Amino acid sequence: DAGITQSPRHKVTETGTPVTLRCHQTENHRYMYWYRQDPGHGLRLIHYSYGVKDTDKGEVSDGYSVSRSKTEDFLLTLESATSSQTSVYFCAIRNKYGEQYFGPGTRLTVT
Amino acid sequence: DAKTTQPPSMDCAEGRAANLPCNHSTISGNEYVYWYRQIHSQGPQYIIHGLKNNETNEMASLIITEDRKSSTLILPHATLRDTAVYYCIVRPDILTGGGNKLTFGTGTQLKVEL
């Protein structure tokens, strides 16, 4: 499982509330990623990080922010959740060979 | 990144080899072919990758044609637990600065049956 955990695994929240998802790794990898997966769209990159305090946007970054204050933790924040952000969120790390390993996912429902 | 084309679905009998094709006719010289799979409700799982030589690991074999325009993932003895969506992804070598994301298409739904 490459030492990746995500929390929470399931969350239901109301429109307009802030939500933070956490990704934790035990492998000390430099690169970490947040993806979302929706029916008909496959996985789409939201944000990624290439080191502590170094982050960049992916293809669907609007409405999301990230932070990485420690190598092992990568946080994804929805400042004001909307129903369009109902999705399954996957965190991933990348090893030195370019292989990405994914966490178990967080199922978020915004009502 | 080069675009990939995969059949939407395939069936395979348990114990037989599953051969999953992928077309990537616009692949560039520094782009690798990666295969991932996703079992229902789980995170994608890395399987194998290669540049131009055939590759084999404990999970599968990857056969890349000489012109690199297509490849085949081979699961030598498919089991029911191999039922999943299989994604073929083309990505630049990370050493060239590329590869900060994986572009997942819709993949091939492999169903392994008794």
PDB file of C-alpha atoms in Angstrom:
ATOM      1  CA  ASP A   1       0.000   0.000   0.000  1.00  0.00           C
ATOM      2  CA  ALA A   2       3.077   2.278  -0.136  1.00  0.00           C
ATOM      3  CA  GLY A   3       2.281   3.734   3.297  1.00  0.00           C
ATOM      4  CA  ILE A   4      -0.435   6.165   2.201  1.00  0.00           C
ATOM      5  CA  THR A   5      -3.454   6.911   4.336  1.00  0.00           C
ATOM      6  CA  GLN A   6      -6.290   9.343   3.796  1.00  0.00           C
ATOM      7  CA  SER A   7      -8.642  10.831   6.343  1.00  0.00           C
ATOM      8  CA  PRO A   8     -11.508  10.951   6.642  1.00  0.00           C
ATOM      9  CA  ARG A   9     -12.549   8.050   4.419  1.00  0.00           C
ATOM     10  CA  HIS A  10     -16.124   9.290   4.166  1.00  0.00           C
ATOM     11  CA  LYS A  11     -17.604  12.707   4.796  1.00  0.00           C
ATOM     12  CA  VAL A  12     -20.962  14.350   4.311  1.00  0.00           C
ATOM     13  CA  THR A  13     -21.049  18.113   4.565  1.00  0.00           C
ATOM     14  CA  GLU A  14     -23.329  20.985   3.704  1.00  0.00           C
ATOM     15  CA  THR A  15     -22.894  23.498   0.920  1.00  0.00           C
ATOM     16  CA  GLY A  16     -20.820  26.470   1.993  1.00  0.00           C
ATOM     17  CA  THR A  17     -18.887  24.776   4.784  1.00  0.00           C
ATOM     18  CA  PRO A  18     -15.096  24.404   4.730  1.00  0.00           C
ATOM     19  CA  VAL A  19     -13.677  20.907   4.406  1.00  0.00           C
ATOM     20  CA  THR A  20     -10.108  19.650   4.786  1.00  0.00           C
ATOM     21  CA  LEU A  21      -8.929  16.270   3.588  1.00  0.00           C
ATOM     22  CA  ARG A  22      -5.648  14.850   4.790  1.00  0.00           C
ATOM     23  CA  CYS A  23      -3.148  12.646   3.026  1.00  0.00           C
ATOM     24  CA  HIS A  24      -0.354  11.091   5.059  1.00  0.00           C
ATOM     25  CA  GLN A  25       2.636   9.137   3.775  1.00  0.00           C
ATOM     26  CA  THR A  26       5.303   7.206   5.625  1.00  0.00           C
ATOM     27  CA  GLU A  27       7.704   6.831   2.668  1.00  0.00           C
ATOM     28  CA  ASN A  28       9.307  10.305   2.661  1.00  0.00           C
ATOM     29  CA  HIS A  29       8.554  10.887  -1.038  1.00  0.00           C
ATOM     30  CA  ARG A  30       8.952  14.364  -2.426  1.00  0.00           C
ATOM     31  CA  TYR A  31       6.003  14.384  -4.849  1.00  0.00           C
ATOM     32  CA  MET A  32       2.398  14.147  -3.673  1.00  0.00           C
ATOM     33  CA  TYR A  33      -0.818  14.591  -5.652  1.00  0.00           C
ATOM     34  CA  TRP A  34      -4.535  15.129  -5.167  1.00  0.00           C
ATOM     35  CA  TYR A  35      -6.949  13.754  -7.788  1.00  0.00           C
ATOM     36  CA  ARG A  36     -10.706  13.611  -7.971  1.00  0.00           C
ATOM     37  CA  GLN A  37     -12.677  10.904  -9.707  1.00  0.00           C
ATOM     38  CA  ASP A  38     -16.141  11.348 -11.133  1.00  0.00           C
ATOM     39  CA  PRO A  39     -18.227   9.125 -13.392  1.00  0.00           C
ATOM     40  CA  GLY A  40     -17.457   9.824 -17.045  1.00  0.00           C
ATOM     41  CA  HIS A  41     -14.318  11.844 -16.260  1.00  0.00           C
ATOM     42  CA  GLY A  42     -11.788   9.388 -14.927  1.00  0.00           C
ATOM     43  CA  LEU A  43      -9.202  10.785 -12.533  1.00  0.00           C
ATOM     44  CA  ARG A  44      -8.345  14.459 -12.801  1.00  0.00           C
ATOM     45  CA  LEU A  45      -5.446  16.220 -11.105  1.00  0.00           C
ATOM     46  CA  ILE A  46      -6.392  18.984  -8.647  1.00  0.00           C
ATOM     47  CA  HIS A  47      -3.060  20.046  -7.156  1.00  0.00           C
ATOM     48  CA  TYR A  48       0.329  18.537  -6.588  1.00  0.00           C
ATOM     49  CA  SER A  49       3.356  19.197  -4.411  1.00  0.00           C
ATOM     50  CA  TYR A  50       7.031  18.767  -5.190  1.00  0.00           C
ATOM     51  CA  GLY A  51       8.310  19.505  -1.704  1.00  0.00           C
ATOM     52  CA  VAL A  52       7.519  21.183   1.589  1.00  0.00           C
ATOM     53  CA  LYS A  53       5.717  24.450   0.842  1.00  0.00           C
ATOM     54  CA  ASP A  54       6.083  23.808  -2.926  1.00  0.00           C
ATOM     55  CA  THR A  55       2.767  23.242  -4.669  1.00  0.00           C
ATOM     56  CA  ASP A  56       1.255  23.790  -8.089  1.00  0.00           C
ATOM     57  CA  LYS A  57      -2.126  23.650  -9.756  1.00  0.00           C
ATOM     58  CA  GLY A  58      -3.529  20.780 -11.752  1.00  0.00           C
ATOM     59  CA  GLU A  59      -6.275  20.796 -14.344  1.00  0.00           C
ATOM     60  CA  VAL A  60      -9.246  21.252 -11.961  1.00  0.00           C
ATOM     61  CA  SER A  61      -7.864  23.442  -9.178  1.00  0.00           C
ATOM     62  CA  ASP A  62     -10.660  26.062  -8.936  1.00  0.00           C
ATOM     63  CA  GLY A  63     -12.319  25.963  -5.518  1.00  0.00           C
ATOM     64  CA  TYR A  64      -9.475  24.008  -3.924  1.00  0.00           C
ATOM     65  CA  SER A  65      -6.343  24.953  -2.016  1.00  0.00           C
ATOM     66  CA  VAL A  66      -3.542  22.802  -0.659  1.00  0.00           C
ATOM     67  CA  SER A  67      -0.811  23.007   1.919  1.00  0.00           C
ATOM     68  CA  ARG A  68       2.272  20.996   2.690  1.00  0.00           C
ATOM     69  CA  SER A  69       4.058  22.034   5.869  1.00  0.00           C
ATOM     70  CA  LYS A  70       5.664  18.634   6.423  1.00  0.00           C
ATOM     71  CA  THR A  71       6.976  16.045   3.974  1.00  0.00           C
ATOM     72  CA  GLU A  72       4.535  13.442   5.205  1.00  0.00           C
ATOM     73  CA  ASP A  73       1.300  15.454   5.062  1.00  0.00           C
ATOM     74  CA  PHE A  74      -0.530  17.009   2.098  1.00  0.00           C
ATOM     75  CA  LEU A  75      -3.808  18.755   2.903  1.00  0.00           C
ATOM     76  CA  LEU A  76      -6.595  19.542   0.457  1.00  0.00           C
ATOM     77  CA  THR A  77      -9.054  22.267   1.501  1.00  0.00           C
ATOM     78  CA  LEU A  78     -12.399  23.162   0.026  1.00  0.00           C
ATOM     79  CA  GLU A  79     -12.873  26.691   1.346  1.00  0.00           C
ATOM     80  CA  SER A  80     -16.623  26.675   0.708  1.00  0.00           C
ATOM     81  CA  ALA A  81     -17.886  23.318  -0.461  1.00  0.00           C
ATOM     82  CA  THR A  82     -20.307  23.130  -3.392  1.00  0.00           C
ATOM     83  CA  SER A  83     -22.385  20.231  -4.683  1.00  0.00           C
ATOM     84  CA  SER A  84     -20.132  20.018  -7.758  1.00  0.00           C
ATOM     85  CA  GLN A  85     -17.316  18.985  -5.432  1.00  0.00           C
ATOM     86  CA  THR A  86     -19.109  15.793  -4.464  1.00  0.00           C
ATOM     87  CA  SER A  87     -16.601  13.213  -5.598  1.00  0.00           C
ATOM     88  CA  VAL A  88     -14.095  10.586  -4.591  1.00  0.00           C
ATOM     89  CA  TYR A  89     -10.729  12.131  -3.792  1.00  0.00           C
ATOM     90  CA  PHE A  90      -7.488  10.200  -4.165  1.00  0.00           C
ATOM     91  CA  CYS A  91      -4.088  11.133  -2.888  1.00  0.00           C
ATOM     92  CA  ALA A  92      -0.959   9.734  -4.519  1.00  0.00           C
ATOM     93  CA  ILE A  93       2.796   9.779  -4.050  1.00  0.00           C
ATOM     94  CA  ARG A  94       5.477   9.330  -6.690  1.00  0.00           C
ATOM     95  CA  ASN A  95       8.635   7.377  -6.117  1.00  0.00           C
ATOM     96  CA  LYS A  96      12.008   8.006  -7.718  1.00  0.00           C
ATOM     97  CA  TYR A  97      11.162   5.672 -10.617  1.00  0.00           C
ATOM     98  CA  GLY A  98       8.121   7.722 -11.619  1.00  0.00           C
ATOM     99  CA  GLU A  99       5.613   5.206 -10.303  1.00  0.00           C
ATOM    100  CA  GLN A 100       2.607   6.710  -8.550  1.00  0.00           C
ATOM    101  CA  TYR A 101       0.948   4.934  -5.653  1.00  0.00           C
ATOM    102  CA  PHE A 102      -2.522   5.869  -4.549  1.00  0.00           C
ATOM    103  CA  GLY A 103      -4.287   6.030  -1.237  1.00  0.00           C
ATOM    104  CA  PRO A 104      -7.629   4.354  -0.510  1.00  0.00           C
ATOM    105  CA  GLY A 105      -9.693   7.440  -1.329  1.00  0.00           C
ATOM    106  CA  THR A 106     -12.094   9.775   0.476  1.00  0.00           C
ATOM    107  CA  ARG A 107     -15.717   9.808  -0.539  1.00  0.00           C
ATOM    108  CA  LEU A 108     -17.072  13.348  -0.079  1.00  0.00           C
ATOM    109  CA  THR A 109     -20.739  14.247  -0.389  1.00  0.00           C
ATOM    110  CA  VAL A 110     -21.794  17.873  -0.362  1.00  0.00           C
ATOM    111  CA  THR A 111     -25.521  18.304   0.264  1.00  0.00           C
TER     112      THR A 111
ATOM    113  CA  ASP B   1       1.205  13.870 -23.493  1.00  0.00           C
ATOM    114  CA  ALA B   2       0.306  11.389 -26.186  1.00  0.00           C
ATOM    115  CA  LYS B   3      -3.275  10.195 -26.366  1.00  0.00           C
ATOM    116  CA  THR B   4      -4.106   6.539 -25.816  1.00  0.00           C
ATOM    117  CA  THR B   5      -6.951   4.422 -27.163  1.00  0.00           C
ATOM    118  CA  GLN B   6      -8.226   1.295 -25.424  1.00  0.00           C
ATOM    119  CA  PRO B   7     -11.252  -0.941 -25.978  1.00  0.00           C
ATOM    120  CA  PRO B   8     -13.975  -0.115 -23.461  1.00  0.00           C
ATOM    121  CA  SER B   9     -14.420  -3.677 -22.262  1.00  0.00           C
ATOM    122  CA  MET B  10     -13.045  -7.205 -22.496  1.00  0.00           C
ATOM    123  CA  ASP B  11     -13.902 -10.580 -21.052  1.00  0.00           C
ATOM    124  CA  CYS B  12     -11.508 -13.327 -20.064  1.00  0.00           C
ATOM    125  CA  ALA B  13     -11.947 -16.825 -18.662  1.00  0.00           C
ATOM    126  CA  GLU B  14     -10.305 -17.477 -15.329  1.00  0.00           C
ATOM    127  CA  GLY B  15      -6.923 -19.161 -15.722  1.00  0.00           C
ATOM    128  CA  ARG B  16      -6.443 -17.902 -19.242  1.00  0.00           C
ATOM    129  CA  ALA B  17      -4.159 -15.088 -20.316  1.00  0.00           C
ATOM    130  CA  ALA B  18      -5.728 -11.649 -20.556  1.00  0.00           C
ATOM    131  CA  ASN B  19      -4.250  -9.513 -23.323  1.00  0.00           C
ATOM    132  CA  LEU B  20      -5.186  -5.849 -23.068  1.00  0.00           C
ATOM    133  CA  PRO B  21      -4.274  -3.681 -26.064  1.00  0.00           C
ATOM    134  CA  CYS B  22      -3.459   0.002 -26.117  1.00  0.00           C
ATOM    135  CA  ASN B  23      -2.862   2.268 -29.077  1.00  0.00           C
ATOM    136  CA  HIS B  24      -0.572   5.277 -28.644  1.00  0.00           C
ATOM    137  CA  SER B  25       0.316   6.184 -32.202  1.00  0.00           C
ATOM    138  CA  THR B  26       1.455   9.733 -31.349  1.00  0.00           C
ATOM    139  CA  ILE B  27       3.919   8.693 -28.656  1.00  0.00           C
ATOM    140  CA  SER B  28       7.161  10.669 -28.525  1.00  0.00           C
ATOM    141  CA  GLY B  29      10.648   9.283 -28.106  1.00  0.00           C
ATOM    142  CA  ASN B  30      10.959  10.189 -24.425  1.00  0.00           C
ATOM    143  CA  GLU B  31       7.508   9.012 -23.381  1.00  0.00           C
ATOM    144  CA  TYR B  32       6.989   5.905 -21.301  1.00  0.00           C
ATOM    145  CA  VAL B  33       3.986   3.607 -21.343  1.00  0.00           C
ATOM    146  CA  TYR B  34       2.453   3.017 -17.904  1.00  0.00           C
ATOM    147  CA  TRP B  35      -0.305   0.639 -16.905  1.00  0.00           C
ATOM    148  CA  TYR B  36      -2.517   1.028 -13.856  1.00  0.00           C
ATOM    149  CA  ARG B  37      -5.647  -0.735 -12.787  1.00  0.00           C
ATOM    150  CA  GLN B  38      -8.511   0.190 -10.510  1.00  0.00           C
ATOM    151  CA  ILE B  39     -10.550  -2.373  -8.721  1.00  0.00           C
ATOM    152  CA  HIS B  40     -14.008  -1.134  -7.838  1.00  0.00           C
ATOM    153  CA  SER B  41     -13.991   1.573  -5.154  1.00  0.00           C
ATOM    154  CA  GLN B  42     -10.241   1.308  -4.568  1.00  0.00           C
ATOM    155  CA  GLY B  43      -7.395   3.631  -5.515  1.00  0.00           C
ATOM    156  CA  PRO B  44      -5.585   2.972  -8.788  1.00  0.00           C
ATOM    157  CA  GLN B  45      -2.786   0.434  -8.555  1.00  0.00           C
ATOM    158  CA  TYR B  46       0.487   0.649 -10.453  1.00  0.00           C
ATOM    159  CA  ILE B  47       1.170  -2.437 -12.591  1.00  0.00           C
ATOM    160  CA  ILE B  48       4.127  -1.910 -14.882  1.00  0.00           C
ATOM    161  CA  HIS B  49       5.806   0.561 -17.210  1.00  0.00           C
ATOM    162  CA  GLY B  50       8.263   0.529 -20.086  1.00  0.00           C
ATOM    163  CA  LEU B  51       9.972   2.637 -22.736  1.00  0.00           C
ATOM    164  CA  LYS B  52      10.726   0.350 -25.667  1.00  0.00           C
ATOM    165  CA  ASN B  53      11.805  -3.010 -24.340  1.00  0.00           C
ATOM    166  CA  ASN B  54       9.379  -5.615 -23.164  1.00  0.00           C
ATOM    167  CA  GLU B  55       9.027  -5.708 -19.401  1.00  0.00           C
ATOM    168  CA  THR B  56       7.871  -8.343 -16.934  1.00  0.00           C
ATOM    169  CA  ASN B  57       7.230  -8.269 -13.224  1.00  0.00           C
ATOM    170  CA  GLU B  58       5.325 -10.383 -10.747  1.00  0.00           C
ATOM    171  CA  MET B  59       2.002  -8.972 -11.864  1.00  0.00           C
ATOM    172  CA  ALA B  60       2.174  -8.764 -15.634  1.00  0.00           C
ATOM    173  CA  SER B  61       4.129  -8.465 -18.850  1.00  0.00           C
ATOM    174  CA  LEU B  62       4.247  -5.429 -21.107  1.00  0.00           C
ATOM    175  CA  ILE B  63       4.860  -5.896 -24.808  1.00  0.00           C
ATOM    176  CA  ILE B  64       5.649  -2.719 -26.769  1.00  0.00           C
ATOM    177  CA  THR B  65       5.754  -2.882 -30.556  1.00  0.00           C
ATOM    178  CA  GLU B  66       8.979  -1.978 -32.305  1.00  0.00           C
ATOM    179  CA  ASP B  67       7.534   1.283 -33.642  1.00  0.00           C
ATOM    180  CA  ARG B  68       6.172   1.991 -30.117  1.00  0.00           C
ATOM    181  CA  LYS B  69       2.767   2.924 -31.480  1.00  0.00           C
ATOM    182  CA  SER B  70       0.967   0.255 -29.509  1.00  0.00           C
ATOM    183  CA  SER B  71       1.418  -2.033 -26.536  1.00  0.00           C
ATOM    184  CA  THR B  72      -0.216  -5.003 -24.862  1.00  0.00           C
ATOM    185  CA  LEU B  73      -0.518  -5.738 -21.180  1.00  0.00           C
ATOM    186  CA  ILE B  74      -0.564  -9.445 -20.471  1.00  0.00           C
ATOM    187  CA  LEU B  75      -1.938 -11.000 -17.305  1.00  0.00           C
ATOM    188  CA  PRO B  76      -0.673 -14.573 -17.771  1.00  0.00           C
ATOM    189  CA  HIS B  77      -3.222 -16.407 -15.627  1.00  0.00           C
ATOM    190  CA  ALA B  78      -6.175 -14.152 -14.940  1.00  0.00           C
ATOM    191  CA  THR B  79      -8.166 -14.661 -11.743  1.00  0.00           C
ATOM    192  CA  LEU B  80     -11.477 -13.250 -10.598  1.00  0.00           C
ATOM    193  CA  ARG B  81      -9.537 -10.707  -8.532  1.00  0.00           C
ATOM    194  CA  ASP B  82      -8.096  -9.241 -11.723  1.00  0.00           C
ATOM    195  CA  THR B  83     -11.524  -7.892 -12.657  1.00  0.00           C
ATOM    196  CA  ALA B  84     -10.880  -4.142 -12.822  1.00  0.00           C
ATOM    197  CA  VAL B  85     -10.566  -1.127 -15.094  1.00  0.00           C
ATOM    198  CA  TYR B  86      -7.133  -1.077 -16.729  1.00  0.00           C
ATOM    199  CA  TYR B  87      -5.603   2.221 -17.765  1.00  0.00           C
ATOM    200  CA  CYS B  88      -2.853   2.706 -20.320  1.00  0.00           C
ATOM    201  CA  ILE B  89      -1.055   6.019 -19.845  1.00  0.00           C
ATOM    202  CA  VAL B  90       1.728   7.664 -21.814  1.00  0.00           C
ATOM    203  CA  ARG B  91       3.954  10.033 -19.916  1.00  0.00           C
ATOM    204  CA  PRO B  92       7.282  11.802 -20.448  1.00  0.00           C
ATOM    205  CA  ASP B  93      10.386  10.722 -18.599  1.00  0.00           C
ATOM    206  CA  ILE B  94      10.378  12.389 -15.190  1.00  0.00           C
ATOM    207  CA  LEU B  95      14.039  13.271 -15.626  1.00  0.00           C
ATOM    208  CA  THR B  96      13.132  15.634 -18.482  1.00  0.00           C
ATOM    209  CA  GLY B  97      10.856  17.578 -16.170  1.00  0.00           C
ATOM    210  CA  GLY B  98       7.662  16.006 -17.378  1.00  0.00           C
ATOM    211  CA  GLY B  99       5.396  13.553 -15.705  1.00  0.00           C
ATOM    212  CA  ASN B 100       3.946  15.658 -12.952  1.00  0.00           C
ATOM    213  CA  LYS B 101       0.580  14.148 -13.573  1.00  0.00           C
ATOM    214  CA  LEU B 102      -0.977  11.039 -14.948  1.00  0.00           C
ATOM    215  CA  THR B 103      -3.716  11.573 -17.508  1.00  0.00           C
ATOM    216  CA  PHE B 104      -6.227   8.804 -17.054  1.00  0.00           C
ATOM    217  CA  GLY B 105      -8.571   8.016 -19.902  1.00  0.00           C
ATOM    218  CA  THR B 106     -11.596   5.774 -19.568  1.00  0.00           C
ATOM    219  CA  GLY B 107      -9.579   2.547 -19.679  1.00  0.00           C
ATOM    220  CA  THR B 108     -10.684  -1.027 -20.395  1.00  0.00           C
ATOM    221  CA  GLN B 109     -13.103  -2.798 -18.084  1.00  0.00           C
ATOM    222  CA  LEU B 110     -11.760  -6.339 -17.809  1.00  0.00           C
ATOM    223  CA  LYS B 111     -14.188  -8.920 -16.531  1.00  0.00           C
ATOM    224  CA  VAL B 112     -12.746 -12.270 -15.553  1.00  0.00           C
ATOM    225  CA  GLU B 113     -15.324 -15.011 -15.414  1.00  0.00           C
ATOM    226  CA  LEU B 114     -15.413 -18.638 -14.322  1.00  0.00           C
TER     227      LEU B 114
END
